[in-house]
Coordinates of C-alpha atoms in Angstrom, one line a residue:
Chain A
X1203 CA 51.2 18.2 -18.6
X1204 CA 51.2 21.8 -17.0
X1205 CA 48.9 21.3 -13.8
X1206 CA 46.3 24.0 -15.1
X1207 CA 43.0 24.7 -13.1
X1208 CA 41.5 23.6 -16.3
X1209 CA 43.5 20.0 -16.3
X1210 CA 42.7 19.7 -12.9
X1211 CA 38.9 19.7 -13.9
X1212 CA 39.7 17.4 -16.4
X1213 CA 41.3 14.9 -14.2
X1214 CA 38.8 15.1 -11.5
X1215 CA 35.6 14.2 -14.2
X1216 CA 38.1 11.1 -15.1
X1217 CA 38.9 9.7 -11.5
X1218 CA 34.9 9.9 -11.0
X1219 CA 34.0 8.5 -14.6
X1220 CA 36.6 5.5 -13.6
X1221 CA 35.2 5.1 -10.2
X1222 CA 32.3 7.2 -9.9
X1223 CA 29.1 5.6 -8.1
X1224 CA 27.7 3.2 -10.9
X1225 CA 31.3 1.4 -11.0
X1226 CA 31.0 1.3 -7.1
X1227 CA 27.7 -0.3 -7.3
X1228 CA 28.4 -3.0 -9.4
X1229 CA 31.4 -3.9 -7.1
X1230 CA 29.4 -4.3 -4.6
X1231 CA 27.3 -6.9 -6.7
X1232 CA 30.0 -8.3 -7.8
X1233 CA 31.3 -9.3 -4.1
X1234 CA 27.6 -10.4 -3.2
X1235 CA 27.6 -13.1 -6.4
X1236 CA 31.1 -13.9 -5.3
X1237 CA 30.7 -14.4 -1.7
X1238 CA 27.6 -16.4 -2.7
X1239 CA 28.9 -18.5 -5.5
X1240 CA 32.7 -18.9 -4.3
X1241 CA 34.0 -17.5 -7.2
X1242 CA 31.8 -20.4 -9.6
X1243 CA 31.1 -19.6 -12.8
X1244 CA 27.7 -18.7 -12.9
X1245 CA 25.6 -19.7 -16.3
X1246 CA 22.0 -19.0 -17.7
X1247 CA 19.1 -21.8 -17.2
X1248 CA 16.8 -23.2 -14.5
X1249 CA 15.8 -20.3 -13.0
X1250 CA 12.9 -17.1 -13.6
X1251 CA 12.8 -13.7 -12.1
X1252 CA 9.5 -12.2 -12.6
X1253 CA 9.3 -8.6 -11.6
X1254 CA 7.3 -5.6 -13.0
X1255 CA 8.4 -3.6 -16.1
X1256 CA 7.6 -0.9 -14.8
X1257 CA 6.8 -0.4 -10.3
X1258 CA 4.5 2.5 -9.4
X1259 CA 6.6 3.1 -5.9
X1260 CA 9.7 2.0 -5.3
X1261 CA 8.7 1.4 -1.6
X1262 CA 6.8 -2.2 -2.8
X1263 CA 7.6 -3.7 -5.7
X1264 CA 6.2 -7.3 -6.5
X1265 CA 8.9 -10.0 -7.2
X1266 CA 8.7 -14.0 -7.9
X1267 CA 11.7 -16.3 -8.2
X1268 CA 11.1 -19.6 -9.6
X1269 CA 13.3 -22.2 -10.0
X1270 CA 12.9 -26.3 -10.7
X1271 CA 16.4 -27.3 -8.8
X1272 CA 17.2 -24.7 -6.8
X1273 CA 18.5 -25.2 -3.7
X1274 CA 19.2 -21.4 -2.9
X1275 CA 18.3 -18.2 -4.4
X1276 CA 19.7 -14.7 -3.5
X1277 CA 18.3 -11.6 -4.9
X1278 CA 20.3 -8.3 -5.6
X1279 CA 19.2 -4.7 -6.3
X1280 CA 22.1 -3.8 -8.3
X1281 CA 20.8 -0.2 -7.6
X1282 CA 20.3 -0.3 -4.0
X1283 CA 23.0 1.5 -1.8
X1284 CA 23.6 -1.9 -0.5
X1285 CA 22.5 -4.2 -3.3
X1286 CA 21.5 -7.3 -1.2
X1287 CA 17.7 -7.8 -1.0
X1288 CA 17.0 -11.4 0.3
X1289 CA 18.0 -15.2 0.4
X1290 CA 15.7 -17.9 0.0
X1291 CA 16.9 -21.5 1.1
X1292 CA 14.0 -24.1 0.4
X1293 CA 13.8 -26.9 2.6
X1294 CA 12.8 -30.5 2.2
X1295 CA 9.4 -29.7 2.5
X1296 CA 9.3 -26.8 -0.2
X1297 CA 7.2 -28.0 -2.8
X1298 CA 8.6 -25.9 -5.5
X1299 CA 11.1 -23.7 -5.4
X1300 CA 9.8 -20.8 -6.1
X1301 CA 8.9 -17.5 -3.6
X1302 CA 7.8 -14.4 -4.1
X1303 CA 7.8 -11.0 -1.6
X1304 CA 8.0 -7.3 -1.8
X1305 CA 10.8 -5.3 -2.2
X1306 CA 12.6 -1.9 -2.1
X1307 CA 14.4 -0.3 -5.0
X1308 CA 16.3 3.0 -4.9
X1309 CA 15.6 3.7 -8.6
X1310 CA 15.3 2.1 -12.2
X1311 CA 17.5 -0.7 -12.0
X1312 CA 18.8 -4.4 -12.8
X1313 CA 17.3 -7.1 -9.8
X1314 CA 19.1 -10.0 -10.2
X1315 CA 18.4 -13.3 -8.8
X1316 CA 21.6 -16.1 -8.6
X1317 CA 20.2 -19.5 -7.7
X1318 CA 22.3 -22.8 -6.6
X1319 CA 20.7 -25.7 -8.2
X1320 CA 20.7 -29.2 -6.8
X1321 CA 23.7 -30.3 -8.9
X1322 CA 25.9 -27.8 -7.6
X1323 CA 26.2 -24.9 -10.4
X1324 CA 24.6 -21.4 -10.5
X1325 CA 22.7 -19.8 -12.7
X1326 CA 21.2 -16.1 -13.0
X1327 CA 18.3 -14.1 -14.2
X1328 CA 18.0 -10.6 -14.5
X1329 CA 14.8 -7.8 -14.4
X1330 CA 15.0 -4.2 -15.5
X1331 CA 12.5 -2.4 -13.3
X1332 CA 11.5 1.3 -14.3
X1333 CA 10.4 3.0 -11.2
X1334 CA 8.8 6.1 -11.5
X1335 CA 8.8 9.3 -10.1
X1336 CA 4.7 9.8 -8.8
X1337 CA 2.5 12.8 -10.1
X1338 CA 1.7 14.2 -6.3
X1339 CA 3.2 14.5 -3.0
X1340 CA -0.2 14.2 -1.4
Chain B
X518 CA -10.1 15.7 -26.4
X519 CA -10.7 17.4 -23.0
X520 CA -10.0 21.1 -23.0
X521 CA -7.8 21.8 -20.5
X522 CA -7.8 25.7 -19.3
X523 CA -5.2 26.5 -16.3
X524 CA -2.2 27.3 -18.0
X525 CA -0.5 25.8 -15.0
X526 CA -1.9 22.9 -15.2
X527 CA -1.3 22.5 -18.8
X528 CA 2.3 22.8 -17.5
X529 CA 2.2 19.9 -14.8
X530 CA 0.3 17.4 -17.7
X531 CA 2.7 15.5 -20.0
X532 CA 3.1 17.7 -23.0
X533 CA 2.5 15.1 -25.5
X534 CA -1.0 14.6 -23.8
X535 CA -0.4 10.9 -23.3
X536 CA -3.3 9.1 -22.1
X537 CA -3.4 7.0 -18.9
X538 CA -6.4 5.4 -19.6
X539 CA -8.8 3.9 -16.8
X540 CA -8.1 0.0 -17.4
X541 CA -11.1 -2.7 -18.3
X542 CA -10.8 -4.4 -15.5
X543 CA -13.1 -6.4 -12.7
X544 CA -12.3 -6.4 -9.2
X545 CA -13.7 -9.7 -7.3
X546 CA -12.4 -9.3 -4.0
X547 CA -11.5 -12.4 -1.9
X548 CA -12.9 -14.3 -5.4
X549 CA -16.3 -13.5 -3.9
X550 CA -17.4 -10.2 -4.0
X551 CA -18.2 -8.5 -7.3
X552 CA -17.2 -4.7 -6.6
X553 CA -18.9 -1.8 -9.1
X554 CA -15.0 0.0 -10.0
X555 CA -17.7 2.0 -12.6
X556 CA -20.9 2.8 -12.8
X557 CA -23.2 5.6 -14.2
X558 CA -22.9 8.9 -12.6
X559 CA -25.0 10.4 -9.8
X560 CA -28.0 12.7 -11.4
X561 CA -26.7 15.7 -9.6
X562 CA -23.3 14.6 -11.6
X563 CA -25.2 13.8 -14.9
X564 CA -24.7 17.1 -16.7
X565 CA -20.7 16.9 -16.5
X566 CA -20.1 13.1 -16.3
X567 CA -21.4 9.9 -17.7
X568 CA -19.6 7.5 -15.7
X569 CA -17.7 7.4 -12.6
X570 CA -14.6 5.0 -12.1
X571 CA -12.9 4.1 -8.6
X572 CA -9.2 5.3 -8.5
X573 CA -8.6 1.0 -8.6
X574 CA -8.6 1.5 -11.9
X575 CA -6.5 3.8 -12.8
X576 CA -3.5 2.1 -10.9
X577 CA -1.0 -0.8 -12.0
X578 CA -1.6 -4.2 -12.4
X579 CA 0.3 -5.3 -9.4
X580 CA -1.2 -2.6 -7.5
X581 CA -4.6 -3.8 -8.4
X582 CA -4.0 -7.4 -7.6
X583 CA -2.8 -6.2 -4.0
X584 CA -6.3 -5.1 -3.0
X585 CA -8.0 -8.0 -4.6
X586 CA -6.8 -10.0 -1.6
X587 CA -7.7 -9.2 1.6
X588 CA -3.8 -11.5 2.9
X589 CA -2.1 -8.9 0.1
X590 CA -3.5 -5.7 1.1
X591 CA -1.6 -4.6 4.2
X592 CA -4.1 -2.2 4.4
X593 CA -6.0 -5.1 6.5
X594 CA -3.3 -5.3 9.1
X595 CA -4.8 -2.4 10.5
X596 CA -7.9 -3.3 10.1
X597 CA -7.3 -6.5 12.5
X598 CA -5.3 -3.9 14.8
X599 CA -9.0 -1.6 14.8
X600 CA -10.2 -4.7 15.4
X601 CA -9.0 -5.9 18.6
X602 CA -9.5 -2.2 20.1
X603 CA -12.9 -2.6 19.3
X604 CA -13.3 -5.2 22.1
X605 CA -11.1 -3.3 24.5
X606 CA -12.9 -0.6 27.1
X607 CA -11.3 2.6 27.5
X608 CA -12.4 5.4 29.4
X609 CA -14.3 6.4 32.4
X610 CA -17.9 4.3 31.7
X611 CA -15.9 1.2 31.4
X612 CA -17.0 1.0 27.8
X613 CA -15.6 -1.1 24.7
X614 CA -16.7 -0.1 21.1
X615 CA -18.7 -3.9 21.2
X616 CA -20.5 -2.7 24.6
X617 CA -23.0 -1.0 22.7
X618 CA -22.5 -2.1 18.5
X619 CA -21.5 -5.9 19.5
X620 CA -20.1 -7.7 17.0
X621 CA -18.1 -5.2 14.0
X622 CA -20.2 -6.9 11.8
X623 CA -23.1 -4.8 12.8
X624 CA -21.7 -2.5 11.4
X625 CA -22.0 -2.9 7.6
X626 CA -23.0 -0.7 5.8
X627 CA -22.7 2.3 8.2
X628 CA -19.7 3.8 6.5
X629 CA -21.9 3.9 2.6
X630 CA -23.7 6.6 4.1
X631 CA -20.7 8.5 6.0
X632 CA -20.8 11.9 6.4
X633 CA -24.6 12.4 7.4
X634 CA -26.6 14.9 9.2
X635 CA -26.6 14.2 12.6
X636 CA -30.2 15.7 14.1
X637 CA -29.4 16.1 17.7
X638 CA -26.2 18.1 17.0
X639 CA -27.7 19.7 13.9
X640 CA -24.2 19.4 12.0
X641 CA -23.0 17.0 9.2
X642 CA -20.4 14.5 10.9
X643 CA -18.0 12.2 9.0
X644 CA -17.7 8.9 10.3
X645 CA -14.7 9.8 12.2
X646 CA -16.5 12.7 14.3
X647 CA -19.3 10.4 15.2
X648 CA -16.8 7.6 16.3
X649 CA -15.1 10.8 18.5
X650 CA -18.9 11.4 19.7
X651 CA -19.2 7.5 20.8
X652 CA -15.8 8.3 23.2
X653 CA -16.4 11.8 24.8
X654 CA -20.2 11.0 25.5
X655 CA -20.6 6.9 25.2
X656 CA -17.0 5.9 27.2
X657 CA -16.1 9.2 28.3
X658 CA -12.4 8.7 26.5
X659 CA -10.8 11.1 25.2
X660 CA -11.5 11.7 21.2
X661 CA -9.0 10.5 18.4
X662 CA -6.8 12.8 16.9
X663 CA -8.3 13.6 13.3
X664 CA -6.7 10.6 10.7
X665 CA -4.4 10.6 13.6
X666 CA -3.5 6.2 13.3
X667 CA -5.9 5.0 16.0
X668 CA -9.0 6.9 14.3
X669 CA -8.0 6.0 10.7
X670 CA -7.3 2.5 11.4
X671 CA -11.3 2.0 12.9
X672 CA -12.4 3.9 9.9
X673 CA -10.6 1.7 8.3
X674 CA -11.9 -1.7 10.0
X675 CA -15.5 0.2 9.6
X676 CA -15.3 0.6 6.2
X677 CA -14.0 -2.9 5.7
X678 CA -17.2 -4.4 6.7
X679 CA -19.2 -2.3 4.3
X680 CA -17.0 -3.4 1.0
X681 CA -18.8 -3.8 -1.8
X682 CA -21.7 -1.7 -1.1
X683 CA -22.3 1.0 -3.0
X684 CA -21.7 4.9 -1.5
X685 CA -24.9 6.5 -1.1
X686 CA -24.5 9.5 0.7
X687 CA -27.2 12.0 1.7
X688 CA -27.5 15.3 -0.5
X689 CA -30.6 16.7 0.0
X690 CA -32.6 17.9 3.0
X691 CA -30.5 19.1 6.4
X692 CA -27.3 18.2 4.6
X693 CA -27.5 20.4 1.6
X694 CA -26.5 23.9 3.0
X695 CA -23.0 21.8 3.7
X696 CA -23.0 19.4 0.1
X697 CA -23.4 23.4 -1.8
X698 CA -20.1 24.5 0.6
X699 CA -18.5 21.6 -0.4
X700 CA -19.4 22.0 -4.2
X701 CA -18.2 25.5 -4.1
X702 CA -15.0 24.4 -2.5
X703 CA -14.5 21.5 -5.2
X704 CA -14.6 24.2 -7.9
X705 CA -12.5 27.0 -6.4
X706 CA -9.3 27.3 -7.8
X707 CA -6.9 27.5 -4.8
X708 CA -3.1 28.0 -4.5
X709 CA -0.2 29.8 -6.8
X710 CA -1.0 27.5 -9.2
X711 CA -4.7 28.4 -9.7
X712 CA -6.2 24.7 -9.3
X713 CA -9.3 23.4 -8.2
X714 CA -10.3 19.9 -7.4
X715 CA -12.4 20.0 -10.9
X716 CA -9.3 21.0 -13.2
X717 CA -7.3 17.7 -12.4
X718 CA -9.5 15.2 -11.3
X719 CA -13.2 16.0 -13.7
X720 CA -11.7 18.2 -16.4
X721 CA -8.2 15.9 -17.3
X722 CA -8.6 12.4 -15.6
X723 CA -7.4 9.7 -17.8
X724 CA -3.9 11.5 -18.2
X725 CA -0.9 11.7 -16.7
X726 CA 0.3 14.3 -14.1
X727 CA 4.1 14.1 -14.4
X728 CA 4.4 10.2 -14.4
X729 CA 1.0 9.6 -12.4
X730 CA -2.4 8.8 -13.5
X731 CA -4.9 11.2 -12.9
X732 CA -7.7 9.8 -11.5
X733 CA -11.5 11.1 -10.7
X734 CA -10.7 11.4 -7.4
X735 CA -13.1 9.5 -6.0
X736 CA -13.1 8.9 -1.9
X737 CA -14.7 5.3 -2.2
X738 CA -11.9 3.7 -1.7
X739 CA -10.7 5.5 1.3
X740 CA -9.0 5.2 3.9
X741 CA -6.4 3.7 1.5
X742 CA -3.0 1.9 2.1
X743 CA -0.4 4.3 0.3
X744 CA 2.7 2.3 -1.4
X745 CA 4.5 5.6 -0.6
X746 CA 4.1 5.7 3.4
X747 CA 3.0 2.1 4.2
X748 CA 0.6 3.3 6.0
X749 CA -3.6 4.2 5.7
X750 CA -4.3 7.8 5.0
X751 CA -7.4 9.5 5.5
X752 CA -9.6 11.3 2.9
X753 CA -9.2 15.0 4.8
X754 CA -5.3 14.2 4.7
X755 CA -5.2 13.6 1.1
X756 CA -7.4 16.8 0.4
X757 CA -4.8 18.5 2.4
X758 CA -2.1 17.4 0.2
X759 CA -4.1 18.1 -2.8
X760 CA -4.6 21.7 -1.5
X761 CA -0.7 21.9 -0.5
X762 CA 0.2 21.3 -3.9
X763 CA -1.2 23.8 -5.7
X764 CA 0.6 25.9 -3.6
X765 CA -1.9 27.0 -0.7
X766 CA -2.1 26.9 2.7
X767 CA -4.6 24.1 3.5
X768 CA -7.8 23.8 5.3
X769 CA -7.2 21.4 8.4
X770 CA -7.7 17.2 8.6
X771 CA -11.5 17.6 10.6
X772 CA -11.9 21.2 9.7
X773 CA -16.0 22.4 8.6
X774 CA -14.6 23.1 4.8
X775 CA -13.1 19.4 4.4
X776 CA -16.4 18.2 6.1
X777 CA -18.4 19.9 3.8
X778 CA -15.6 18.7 0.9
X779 CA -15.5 15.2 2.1
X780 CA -19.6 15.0 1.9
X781 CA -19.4 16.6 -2.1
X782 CA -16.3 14.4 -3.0
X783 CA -18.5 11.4 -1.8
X784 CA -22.1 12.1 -3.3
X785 CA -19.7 12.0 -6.8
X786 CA -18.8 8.3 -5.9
X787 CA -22.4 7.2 -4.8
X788 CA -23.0 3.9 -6.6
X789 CA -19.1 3.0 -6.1
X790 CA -18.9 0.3 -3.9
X791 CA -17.0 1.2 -0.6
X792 CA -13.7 -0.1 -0.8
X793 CA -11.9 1.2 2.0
X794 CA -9.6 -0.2 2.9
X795 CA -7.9 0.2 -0.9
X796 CA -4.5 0.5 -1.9
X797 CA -3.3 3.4 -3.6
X798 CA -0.1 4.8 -5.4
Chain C
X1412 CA 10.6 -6.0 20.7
X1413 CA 9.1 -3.4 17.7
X1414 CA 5.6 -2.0 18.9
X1415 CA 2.7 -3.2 16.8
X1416 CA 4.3 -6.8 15.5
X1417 CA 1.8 -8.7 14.1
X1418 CA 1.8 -11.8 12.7
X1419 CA -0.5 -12.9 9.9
X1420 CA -0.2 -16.4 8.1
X1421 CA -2.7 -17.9 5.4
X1422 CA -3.0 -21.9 5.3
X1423 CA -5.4 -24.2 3.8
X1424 CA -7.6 -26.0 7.1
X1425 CA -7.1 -29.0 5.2
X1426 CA -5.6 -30.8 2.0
X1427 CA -5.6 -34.3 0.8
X1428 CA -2.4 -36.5 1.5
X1429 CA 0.3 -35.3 -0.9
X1430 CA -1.1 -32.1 -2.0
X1431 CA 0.6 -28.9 -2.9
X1432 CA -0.5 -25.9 -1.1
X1433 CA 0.5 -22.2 -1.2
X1434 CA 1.3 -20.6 2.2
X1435 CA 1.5 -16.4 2.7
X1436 CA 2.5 -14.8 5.6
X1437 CA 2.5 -11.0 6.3
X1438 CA 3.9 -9.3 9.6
X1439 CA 3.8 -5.5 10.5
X1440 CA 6.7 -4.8 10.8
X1441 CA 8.3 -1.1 9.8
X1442 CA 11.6 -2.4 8.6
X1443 CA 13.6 0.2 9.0
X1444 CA 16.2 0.4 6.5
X1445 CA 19.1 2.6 8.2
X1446 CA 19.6 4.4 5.4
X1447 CA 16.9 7.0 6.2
X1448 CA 17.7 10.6 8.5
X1449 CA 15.6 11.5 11.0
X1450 CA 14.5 15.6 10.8
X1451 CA 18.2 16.7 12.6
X1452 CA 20.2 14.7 9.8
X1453 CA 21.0 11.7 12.5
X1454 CA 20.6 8.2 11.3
X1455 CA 17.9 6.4 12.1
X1456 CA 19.5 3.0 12.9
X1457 CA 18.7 -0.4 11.3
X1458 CA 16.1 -2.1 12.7
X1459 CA 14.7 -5.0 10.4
X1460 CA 13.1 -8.7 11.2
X1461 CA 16.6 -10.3 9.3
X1462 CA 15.1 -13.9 9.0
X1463 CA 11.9 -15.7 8.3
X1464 CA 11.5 -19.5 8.8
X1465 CA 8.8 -22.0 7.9
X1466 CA 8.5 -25.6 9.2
X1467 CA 6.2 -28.3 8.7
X1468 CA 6.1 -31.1 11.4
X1469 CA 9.8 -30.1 12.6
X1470 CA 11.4 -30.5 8.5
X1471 CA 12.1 -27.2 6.7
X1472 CA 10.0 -25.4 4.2
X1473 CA 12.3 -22.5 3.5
X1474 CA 14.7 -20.6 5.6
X1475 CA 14.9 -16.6 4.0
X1476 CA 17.6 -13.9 5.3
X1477 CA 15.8 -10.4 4.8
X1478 CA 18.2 -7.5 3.8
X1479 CA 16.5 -3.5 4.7
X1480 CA 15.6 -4.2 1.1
X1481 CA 12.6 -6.0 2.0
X1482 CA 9.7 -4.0 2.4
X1483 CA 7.9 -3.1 5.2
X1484 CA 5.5 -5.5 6.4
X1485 CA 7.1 -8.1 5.0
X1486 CA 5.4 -10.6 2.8
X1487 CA 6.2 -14.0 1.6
X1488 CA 4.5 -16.7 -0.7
X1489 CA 5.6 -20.0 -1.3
X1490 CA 4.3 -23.8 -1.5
X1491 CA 4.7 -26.4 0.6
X1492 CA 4.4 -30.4 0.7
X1493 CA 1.6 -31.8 2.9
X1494 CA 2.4 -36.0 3.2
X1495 CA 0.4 -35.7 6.7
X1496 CA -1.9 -33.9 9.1
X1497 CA 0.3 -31.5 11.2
X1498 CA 1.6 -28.2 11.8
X1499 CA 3.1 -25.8 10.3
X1500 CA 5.5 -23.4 12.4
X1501 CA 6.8 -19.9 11.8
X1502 CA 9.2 -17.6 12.8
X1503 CA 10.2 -13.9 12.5
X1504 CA 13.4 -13.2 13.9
X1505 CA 13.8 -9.3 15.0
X1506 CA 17.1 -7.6 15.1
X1507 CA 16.4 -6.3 18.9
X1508 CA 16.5 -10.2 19.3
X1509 CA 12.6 -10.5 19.8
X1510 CA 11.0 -13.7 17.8
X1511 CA 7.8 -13.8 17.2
X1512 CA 5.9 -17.2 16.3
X1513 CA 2.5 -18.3 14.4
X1514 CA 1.4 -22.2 14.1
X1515 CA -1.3 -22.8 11.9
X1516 CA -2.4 -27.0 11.8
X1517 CA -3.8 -28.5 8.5
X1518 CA -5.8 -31.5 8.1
X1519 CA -5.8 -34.3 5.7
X1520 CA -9.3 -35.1 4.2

């Protein structure tokens, strides 16, 4: 192919289609569940991530994990420029396993909560969360 | 239908006039308190509006359920900070807050009737110039920056203990010359964009603005705990902001005009319960 | 240490042997992401509370690692065990390295 200032505007919307921020994003969830799971399969089942359709601010949005056998639960803003959020580790004294907080999110996104459960295997849950844009500065 | 007249603002509201509906919803706060979100409105108010609703409930459902609680509303952190420099004496008379009010308790129901005329300096003072008297004269301290964090965070703490009673503000008598400045100022249109206070927030409440609700804009519930800066804000503030976006250059946070505004803005809420301090978009 | 910490924690005064209770805690805290610029375009570095623990008697309730996701003034909910009277202990660990503490005690009956 003739190297043409048009071509090269072609190939420079393809490099950033095939690696442009979204795919970078999702790597970096990718590595998170990884580094979290070891590379385990991870399945759907004892686990609920209860977050708001859609979040009037970004800057607190209300979230729940609930779990009957989890050991561990780590949360991910897939959106986030860094997509980890929190991990919660319940302890012999946890009466349930569930936990809820406040969180940041960049944008409309995925959260996505990966729990260990007592029997060793992990599970996921997932939460689209519109965040919208507000009416006035103020 | 509401009629809506500014061009401009026709421009700002979803086209598709979707409605953002006040909510039918009850706040109890702390599962004791019955707070009046809605209520008739004021006779002076009676030929433009039947019923005035707090801003609560024109917010989400998770943002409502934050101020039902005073351990949710981080608004309240604050609050306890107000509270401990209540006790603590500053100045040159050796003076805390508690030296002369005692307990903050004392306190309720002080803020319902904020701003007031104030005979001996013959001027209407918001709660926040009278707590500025208290330091120059009382402790001889210097005064608070206006909604600087110190002030708004003892309005805050002095509102707090009035929740749940309703506004009632004074309209009549020495304080009229100042409620007709701040009527005036409600209903002048201000900015590039040509808005008042009246074309958003009495003539197209209930919709959106971009992807906002539109609320009266009622002042019970202030100061309020903003999602957006985590932090309380105070009523002249907010009108500042207002003001800013339509594309003017603002009156100042303390200034006579968002006195006078701040006395108007609350004699359109009396019968609201105080709220402050709420949480807000 | 961060100016203005403040601890706040919400426990039952008492329960009955065996009961479930739900504990919330809130500090001020600004959480400061380091993703945000100051005015000159610099980098306002990270500066977060990165851990929150809760114990009852010495045994673990939960153990969480905050990310600059978490908002500021970070809040938690969760529930506990009570078998016994006791204490519950809890820490916020700062990134300057400060800790900050709250014990709240519980009785049976």
């Amino acid at each position: 192919m003739e190297l043409t200032r048009r071509n090269a505007i072609l190939l420079g919307a393809g490099a950033v289609l095939a690696s442009g921020l979204p795919a970078l994003a999702s790597t970096a969830t990718d590595d998170a569940i990884d580094t979290f799971t070891g590379g385990a399969a991870v399945g759907e089942g004892d686990l609920k991530l209860t977050a708001p359709e859609i979040a009037e601010n970004g800057n607190t949005v209300p979230i729940e994990v609930a779990s009957s056998t989890a050991v561990e639960i780590m949360v991910l803003a897939t959106g986030n420029p860094t997509p980890s959020v929190a991990t919660f580790k319940f302890g012999s004294m946890a009466a349930t396993r569930n936990a809820s907080t406040r969180i940041r999110l960049a944008g409309t996104q995925d959260v996505v909560a990966i729990a260990k459960l007592e029997d060793g295997s992990f599970v996921q849950a997932s939460s689209a969360v519109k965040v919208t844009i507000g009416g006035c500065g103020g | 239908m509401k009629y809506v007249t500014g061009a401009a603002l026709a421009s700002l509201l979803t086209t598709s006039l979707a409605f953002a509906d006040p909510v039918d919803d009850t706040l109890i706060l702390n599962e004791e308190t019955d707070m009046i979100t809605r209520t008739a409105a004021p006779a002076h108010l009676s030929d433009t509006l039947d019923e005035v609703m707090s801003g609560w409930l024109f917010r989400g459902t998770e943002t409502r359920a934050m101020q039902a609680d005073d351990f949710d509303n981080p608004g309240m952190i604050f609050v306890e900070q107000a509270q401990d420099s209540w006790m603590i004496a500053e100045g040159t008379e050796g003076k805390s807050c508690s030296s002369c009010h005692n307990d903050m308790d004392s306190m309720a129901g002080v803020k319902a009737t904020y701003p007031k005329w104030n005979e001996e300096a013959g001027e209407v003072r918001t709660l926040q110039m009278q707590m500025n008297n208290c330091r120059t004269e009382r402790m001889g301290a210097e005064a608070w920056g206006y909604d600087k964090t110190p002030a708004i965070n003892m309005e805050a703490a002095l509102s707090a203990v009035s929740r749940g009673l309703p506004v009632n503000v004074a309209i009549d008598g020495p304080a009229q010359s100042a409620w007709e400045l701040g009527k005036e100022l409600y209903y002048t249109r201000t900015g590039q964009l040509e808005l008042s206070c009246a074309n958003c927030h009495e003539d197209s409440y209930g919709m959106m603005i971009r992807a906002d609700h539109l609320s009266q804009g009622q002042i019970n519930g202030f100061p309020v705990y903003r999602l957006k800066n985590t932090k309380l804000n105070g009523v002249h503030s907010r009108f500042k902001g207002c003001v800013r976006d339509t594309r003017a250059e603002t009156y100042k946070p303390g200034s006579a005009e968002f006195v006078a505004l701040e006395l108007y803005v609350a004699s359109r809420g009396n019968g609201l319960s105080v709220e402050g301090p709420s949480i807000r978009n | 240490m961060a100016s203005g910490v403040k601890p706040r924690v919400k426990v039952p005064k008492k329960a009955a042997a065996g009961d479930v209770i739900t504990i919330k805690t809130l500090i001020s805290h600004k959480m400061e992401s380091g993703q945000r610029k100051d005015k000159e375009g610099n980098v306002i570095p990270r500066s977060i509370i990165n851990r929150f623990t809760c114990d009852f008697n010495g045994e673990n309730v939960v153990d969480i690692k905050l990310e600059p996701a978490i908002s500021t003034n970070p809040f938690f909910e969760f529930e506990a065990k009570v078998p016994e009277a006791g204490e519950f202990q809890f820490t916020w660990y700062d990134d300057d390295g400060s800790v900050y503490e709250a014990t709240k005690s519980i009785a049976i009956g």
